[in-house]
Amino acid sequence: MLTECSAERLDFGTVEGRPVEAAFDAGLVTSDAGALLLGATDRAINLVRRFASCFHDERRAEYVEHAVATLVGQRVFAIALGYEDLNDHDELRHDPMMAVLAGKLEARREDCAPVAGKSTLNRLELSRLQPTRYHKISHNPVAIRNLLVDLFLEAHARAPKQIILDLDATDDPVHGEQEGRFFHGYYDCYCYLPLYVFCGRHLLVAKLRRADKDAAAGAVEEVARVVARMCARWPRTRIVLRADSGFARDDLMTWCEDNDVDFVLGLARNERLVANIAIELERMVAKSRRTGRPERRFKSFMWMTRTTWSRRRRVVAKAEATQGDPNPRFIVTSFTRRQCKAKPLYEKVYCARGDMENRIKECQLDLFADRTSAATMRANQLRLWFYSMAYILLCAMRRIALHDTAFADATCGTIRLKLLKIGALVRVSVRRIRIAMASACPVARDWSRAAIRLAAAATARASPA
């Protein structure tokens, strides 16, 4: 129980006759010692330097205290550590761990900290496509988009036989007068409608869009760009596109058919579709009422819309009844009956797309990808890319260093809480910088193993081929 407070000391009663005192006087102490793993992961995949190369700096070199790579790395590392606001950096700029990650223990000027504060980072986030008088740093959106795909390709030692690209749109609520905001009736709020493309846990596309667009707006262009980059590296890899009914658009399916890309897409039900499985659905309803259990049967047939599709396509229907009520579902696919039968195509291939929802939750809940509070869409898109890079960094750590530990399937939030948020005393001497973490840390074994693996991955990357 708190008994006395002063500017120098906080008293918390006694334990076995000894007073318990607390004070903020330990010197160089950090609560983010685990961030050393982030720096090791960055050395293993070379993310920060390549991300920084997507920016162009026209500041006068003699006046520059913080290089672009320092600014970019500081922002990515801070997001991974849970600091979503630029305001946090007014304190973080004095944190010894951020200085260690930046490779810069002291500033050149007396009025500066080793790393940047909120104002400098704000100018970075507000950078434009071309430098201006007040924004000397500009960024290249094309290079950033390509980097997301390149990092995915480099994560594979060899070309996979098949990959599945998951597409989805989600809401990104806004609470101000941001450029491009629009009221979306389905989500019942003013929001953006970003487009995400994942391959498993790998993030390939994070595109910010206005909410007055169709869910599939711009999907063809993004898929074409990603697939072209993949085919250039992996010409024999089979590519499958998977998404819900919001993406069952003729232009996307036609592009896939013309470019040898398979697809499995949800299809919104209508009276004509239901009529094709009326007999099967009636039988399943009757059976479900007899057994009291869900009953289902699958049927495959060729079908096309009256006006919007340019050709007939294979539709797989699930005639399902739950608690005696009909619950039909449909998908449209480029796979033939010989390539994949109806039941495994629906249950094994299509239904697995639900895992992508968890990836979006990681991005938005753990890594703040829905914090798009800047005034312009350009700045908010750049913010989204910063959040995406933090997600990729943590995924790379999980893939390289944690694959056979208790954290192999952990979320980004769990990895942060267990492995990054570790308190430590930082001792800086002439010869070394020593990070002294708690001896009783419950994840010390996994943490040490991860550090060794990341160091080996960084060494392998630096070694000549």
Tab-separated table of N, CA and C in Angstrom, residues 45-132:
chain	number	residue	atom	x	y	z
A	45	ILE	N	17.094	-10.079	-42.869
A	45	ILE	CA	16.309	-9.893	-44.104
A	45	ILE	C	16.574	-8.552	-44.770
A	46	ASN	N	17.335	-7.678	-44.114
A	46	ASN	CA	17.729	-6.387	-44.696
A	46	ASN	C	16.517	-5.540	-45.060
A	47	LEU	N	15.584	-5.423	-44.141
A	47	LEU	CA	14.341	-4.708	-44.435
A	47	LEU	C	14.504	-3.199	-44.349
A	48	VAL	N	15.068	-2.695	-43.253
A	48	VAL	CA	15.089	-1.254	-43.015
A	48	VAL	C	15.887	-0.521	-44.086
A	49	ARG	N	17.072	-1.026	-44.416
A	49	ARG	CA	17.896	-0.329	-45.406
A	49	ARG	C	17.198	-0.283	-46.760
A	50	ARG	N	16.544	-1.376	-47.136
A	50	ARG	CA	15.858	-1.399	-48.430
A	50	ARG	C	14.605	-0.543	-48.416
A	51	PHE	N	13.905	-0.528	-47.288
A	51	PHE	CA	12.748	0.355	-47.170
A	51	PHE	C	13.196	1.811	-47.235
A	52	ALA	N	14.302	2.124	-46.572
A	52	ALA	CA	14.820	3.496	-46.594
A	52	ALA	C	15.245	3.909	-47.995
A	53	SER	N	15.695	2.938	-48.800
A	53	SER	CA	16.114	3.266	-50.174
A	53	SER	C	14.941	3.679	-51.050
A	54	CYS	N	13.716	3.447	-50.580
A	54	CYS	CA	12.518	3.877	-51.309
A	54	CYS	C	12.215	5.358	-51.063
A	55	PHE	N	13.017	6.002	-50.225
A	55	PHE	CA	12.870	7.428	-49.945
A	55	PHE	C	14.032	8.187	-50.580
A	56	HIS	N	13.762	9.424	-50.975
A	56	HIS	CA	14.795	10.281	-51.565
A	56	HIS	C	14.979	11.501	-50.670
A	57	ASP	N	16.220	11.748	-50.263
A	57	ASP	CA	16.526	12.797	-49.289
A	57	ASP	C	17.272	13.938	-49.969
A	58	GLU	N	16.670	15.120	-49.969
A	58	GLU	CA	17.322	16.305	-50.543
A	58	GLU	C	17.701	17.327	-49.472
A	59	ARG	N	17.792	16.884	-48.227
A	59	ARG	CA	18.265	17.773	-47.173
A	59	ARG	C	19.765	18.031	-47.329
A	60	ARG	N	20.230	19.148	-46.863
A	60	ARG	CA	21.659	19.461	-46.914
A	60	ARG	C	22.389	18.600	-45.895
A	61	ALA	N	23.352	17.825	-46.376
A	61	ALA	CA	24.004	16.806	-45.561
A	61	ALA	C	24.637	17.379	-44.294
A	62	GLU	N	25.178	18.590	-44.375
A	62	GLU	CA	25.872	19.139	-43.214
A	62	GLU	C	24.910	19.502	-42.077
A	63	TYR	N	23.612	19.594	-42.395
A	63	TYR	CA	22.637	19.930	-41.371
A	63	TYR	C	21.828	18.711	-40.896
A	64	VAL	N	22.101	17.563	-41.468
A	64	VAL	CA	21.301	16.375	-41.167
A	64	VAL	C	21.822	15.691	-39.905
A	65	GLU	N	20.974	15.569	-38.925
A	65	GLU	CA	21.317	14.844	-37.699
A	65	GLU	C	20.871	13.394	-37.779
A	66	HIS	N	19.696	13.147	-38.365
A	66	HIS	CA	19.141	11.789	-38.418
A	66	HIS	C	18.979	11.374	-39.882
A	67	ALA	N	19.725	10.357	-40.293
A	67	ALA	CA	19.635	9.854	-41.664
A	67	ALA	C	18.272	9.212	-41.897
A	68	VAL	N	17.888	9.088	-43.167
A	68	VAL	CA	16.595	8.498	-43.500
A	68	VAL	C	16.502	7.073	-42.965
A	69	ALA	N	17.569	6.303	-43.068
A	69	ALA	CA	17.549	4.923	-42.566
A	69	ALA	C	17.287	4.902	-41.063
A	70	THR	N	17.829	5.867	-40.335
A	70	THR	CA	17.572	5.960	-38.892
A	70	THR	C	16.105	6.257	-38.629
A	71	LEU	N	15.537	7.193	-39.380
A	71	LEU	CA	14.131	7.562	-39.201
A	71	LEU	C	13.210	6.394	-39.530
A	72	VAL	N	13.474	5.747	-40.653
A	72	VAL	CA	12.629	4.627	-41.084
A	72	VAL	C	12.728	3.472	-40.089
A	73	GLY	N	13.943	3.130	-39.698
A	73	GLY	CA	14.107	2.042	-38.745
A	73	GLY	C	13.479	2.350	-37.409
A	74	GLN	N	13.627	3.578	-36.954
A	74	GLN	CA	13.038	3.982	-35.672
A	74	GLN	C	11.528	3.813	-35.695
A	75	ARG	N	10.905	4.222	-36.765
A	75	ARG	CA	9.440	4.125	-36.860
A	75	ARG	C	8.984	2.674	-36.938
A	76	VAL	N	9.647	1.855	-37.735
A	76	VAL	CA	9.255	0.450	-37.876
A	76	VAL	C	9.458	-0.294	-36.563
A	77	PHE	N	10.607	-0.106	-35.927
A	77	PHE	CA	10.874	-0.790	-34.662
A	77	PHE	C	9.873	-0.359	-33.587
A	78	ALA	N	9.564	0.934	-33.540
A	78	ALA	CA	8.642	1.424	-32.508
A	78	ALA	C	7.251	0.829	-32.690
A	79	ILE	N	6.773	0.721	-33.925
A	79	ILE	CA	5.462	0.112	-34.171
A	79	ILE	C	5.467	-1.337	-33.718
A	80	ALA	N	6.519	-2.067	-34.058
A	80	ALA	CA	6.628	-3.464	-33.630
A	80	ALA	C	6.629	-3.577	-32.119
A	81	LEU	N	7.169	-2.571	-31.436
A	81	LEU	CA	7.238	-2.575	-29.975
A	81	LEU	C	5.952	-2.072	-29.320
A	82	GLY	N	5.003	-1.612	-30.129
A	82	GLY	CA	3.716	-1.203	-29.587
A	82	GLY	C	3.507	0.285	-29.444
A	83	TYR	N	4.407	1.089	-30.010
A	83	TYR	CA	4.267	2.545	-29.922
A	83	TYR	C	3.687	3.064	-31.238
A	84	GLU	N	2.356	3.226	-31.264
A	84	GLU	CA	1.708	3.598	-32.517
A	84	GLU	C	1.750	5.080	-32.798
A	85	ASP	N	1.899	5.905	-31.770
A	85	ASP	CA	1.818	7.353	-31.937
A	85	ASP	C	3.187	7.988	-32.138
A	86	LEU	N	3.240	8.995	-32.989
A	86	LEU	CA	4.482	9.755	-33.134
A	86	LEU	C	4.826	10.490	-31.843
A	87	ASN	N	3.819	10.851	-31.060
A	87	ASN	CA	4.080	11.536	-29.793
A	87	ASN	C	4.965	10.710	-28.867
A	88	ASP	N	4.879	9.382	-28.985
A	88	ASP	CA	5.682	8.513	-28.126
A	88	ASP	C	7.176	8.741	-28.321
A	89	HIS	N	7.548	9.228	-29.500
A	89	HIS	CA	8.972	9.334	-29.822
A	89	HIS	C	9.655	10.504	-29.125
A	90	ASP	N	8.893	11.407	-28.540
A	90	ASP	CA	9.547	12.459	-27.767
A	90	ASP	C	10.223	11.893	-26.523
A	91	GLU	N	9.727	10.759	-26.029
A	91	GLU	CA	10.392	10.059	-24.934
A	91	GLU	C	11.300	8.950	-25.465
A	92	LEU	N	10.855	8.261	-26.504
A	92	LEU	CA	11.644	7.151	-27.052
A	92	LEU	C	12.992	7.617	-27.588
A	93	ARG	N	13.100	8.852	-28.005
A	93	ARG	CA	14.367	9.319	-28.565
A	93	ARG	C	15.489	9.294	-27.528
A	94	HIS	N	15.125	9.206	-26.244
A	94	HIS	CA	16.125	9.109	-25.184
A	94	HIS	C	16.310	7.672	-24.691
A	95	ASP	N	15.550	6.735	-25.250
A	95	ASP	CA	15.627	5.349	-24.797
A	95	ASP	C	16.916	4.707	-25.312
A	96	PRO	N	17.698	4.087	-24.447
A	96	PRO	CA	18.975	3.510	-24.904
A	96	PRO	C	18.808	2.394	-25.917
A	97	MET	N	17.684	1.652	-25.862
A	97	MET	CA	17.494	0.568	-26.818
A	97	MET	C	17.241	1.104	-28.212
A	98	MET	N	16.488	2.200	-28.332
A	98	MET	CA	16.287	2.793	-29.654
A	98	MET	C	17.613	3.296	-30.215
A	99	ALA	N	18.482	3.812	-29.350
A	99	ALA	CA	19.799	4.261	-29.802
A	99	ALA	C	20.644	3.084	-30.283
A	100	VAL	N	20.568	1.964	-29.567
A	100	VAL	CA	21.318	0.768	-29.970
A	100	VAL	C	20.825	0.266	-31.321
A	101	LEU	N	19.506	0.214	-31.503
A	101	LEU	CA	18.950	-0.248	-32.781
A	101	LEU	C	19.343	0.682	-33.917
A	102	ALA	N	19.461	1.971	-33.627
A	102	ALA	CA	19.849	2.942	-34.652
A	102	ALA	C	21.350	2.931	-34.906
A	103	GLY	N	22.109	2.268	-34.017
A	103	GLY	CA	23.563	2.265	-34.158
A	103	GLY	C	24.176	3.621	-33.903
A	104	LYS	N	23.562	4.380	-33.000
A	104	LYS	CA	23.982	5.763	-32.776
A	104	LYS	C	23.692	6.130	-31.327
A	105	LEU	N	24.729	6.091	-30.483
A	105	LEU	CA	24.540	6.306	-29.057
A	105	LEU	C	24.453	7.774	-28.676
A	106	GLU	N	25.070	8.649	-29.464
A	106	GLU	CA	25.080	10.073	-29.128
A	106	GLU	C	24.787	10.903	-30.372
A	107	ALA	N	24.118	12.029	-30.146
A	107	ALA	CA	23.840	12.959	-31.249
A	107	ALA	C	25.054	13.829	-31.506
A	108	ARG	N	25.131	14.343	-32.711
A	108	ARG	CA	26.251	15.239	-33.051
A	108	ARG	C	26.045	16.623	-32.465
A	109	ARG	N	24.781	17.022	-32.295
A	109	ARG	CA	24.484	18.344	-31.740
A	109	ARG	C	23.986	18.210	-30.315
A	110	GLU	N	24.290	19.178	-29.505
A	110	GLU	CA	23.929	19.118	-28.095
A	110	GLU	C	22.423	19.187	-27.870
A	111	ASP	N	21.713	19.834	-28.783
A	111	ASP	CA	20.274	19.999	-28.598
A	111	ASP	C	19.468	18.845	-29.193
A	112	CYS	N	20.137	17.765	-29.601
A	112	CYS	CA	19.455	16.619	-30.211
A	112	CYS	C	19.665	15.365	-29.375
A	113	ALA	N	18.768	14.396	-29.559
A	113	ALA	CA	18.902	13.074	-28.960
A	113	ALA	C	19.474	12.127	-30.018
A	114	PRO	N	19.895	10.936	-29.619
A	114	PRO	CA	20.449	9.998	-30.602
A	114	PRO	C	19.502	9.669	-31.750
A	115	VAL	N	18.200	9.572	-31.455
A	115	VAL	CA	17.220	9.330	-32.515
A	115	VAL	C	16.201	10.467	-32.521
A	116	ALA	N	15.325	10.447	-33.507
A	116	ALA	CA	14.470	11.599	-33.783
A	116	ALA	C	13.255	11.672	-32.873
A	117	GLY	N	12.696	12.856	-32.758
A	117	GLY	CA	11.461	13.086	-32.030
A	117	GLY	C	10.271	13.134	-32.964
A	118	LYS	N	9.128	13.500	-32.417
A	118	LYS	CA	7.877	13.429	-33.173
A	118	LYS	C	7.854	14.365	-34.371
A	119	SER	N	8.430	15.547	-34.259
A	119	SER	CA	8.341	16.516	-35.348
A	119	SER	C	9.098	16.041	-36.585
A	120	THR	N	10.293	15.522	-36.378
A	120	THR	CA	11.080	15.029	-37.514
A	120	THR	C	10.396	13.844	-38.162
A	121	LEU	N	9.875	12.925	-37.361
A	121	LEU	CA	9.195	11.758	-37.916
A	121	LEU	C	7.886	12.157	-38.593
A	122	ASN	N	7.239	13.184	-38.099
A	122	ASN	CA	6.026	13.661	-38.740
A	122	ASN	C	6.309	14.176	-40.142
A	123	ARG	N	7.429	14.860	-40.296
A	123	ARG	CA	7.800	15.330	-41.644
A	123	ARG	C	8.091	14.161	-42.567
A	124	LEU	N	8.631	13.075	-42.015
A	124	LEU	CA	8.851	11.882	-42.836
A	124	LEU	C	7.528	11.289	-43.286
A	125	GLU	N	6.581	11.154	-42.380
A	125	GLU	CA	5.294	10.563	-42.741
A	125	GLU	C	4.508	11.443	-43.710
A	126	LEU	N	4.755	12.738	-43.671
A	126	LEU	CA	4.060	13.649	-44.588
A	126	LEU	C	4.845	13.875	-45.875
A	127	SER	N	5.873	13.058	-46.095
A	127	SER	CA	6.681	13.229	-47.309
A	127	SER	C	5.824	13.044	-48.547
A	128	ARG	N	6.202	13.736	-49.594
A	128	ARG	CA	5.417	13.738	-50.830
A	128	ARG	C	6.113	12.928	-51.909
A	129	LEU	N	5.456	12.832	-53.051
A	129	LEU	CA	6.052	12.069	-54.145
A	129	LEU	C	7.230	12.804	-54.753
A	130	GLN	N	7.241	14.137	-54.627
A	130	GLN	CA	8.360	14.954	-55.051
A	130	GLN	C	8.746	15.871	-53.894
A	131	PRO	N	10.047	16.074	-53.655
A	131	PRO	CA	10.458	16.944	-52.541
A	131	PRO	C	10.004	18.383	-52.768
A	132	THR	N	9.684	19.047	-51.671
A	132	THR	CA	9.291	20.456	-51.725
A	132	THR	C	10.173	21.250	-50.767
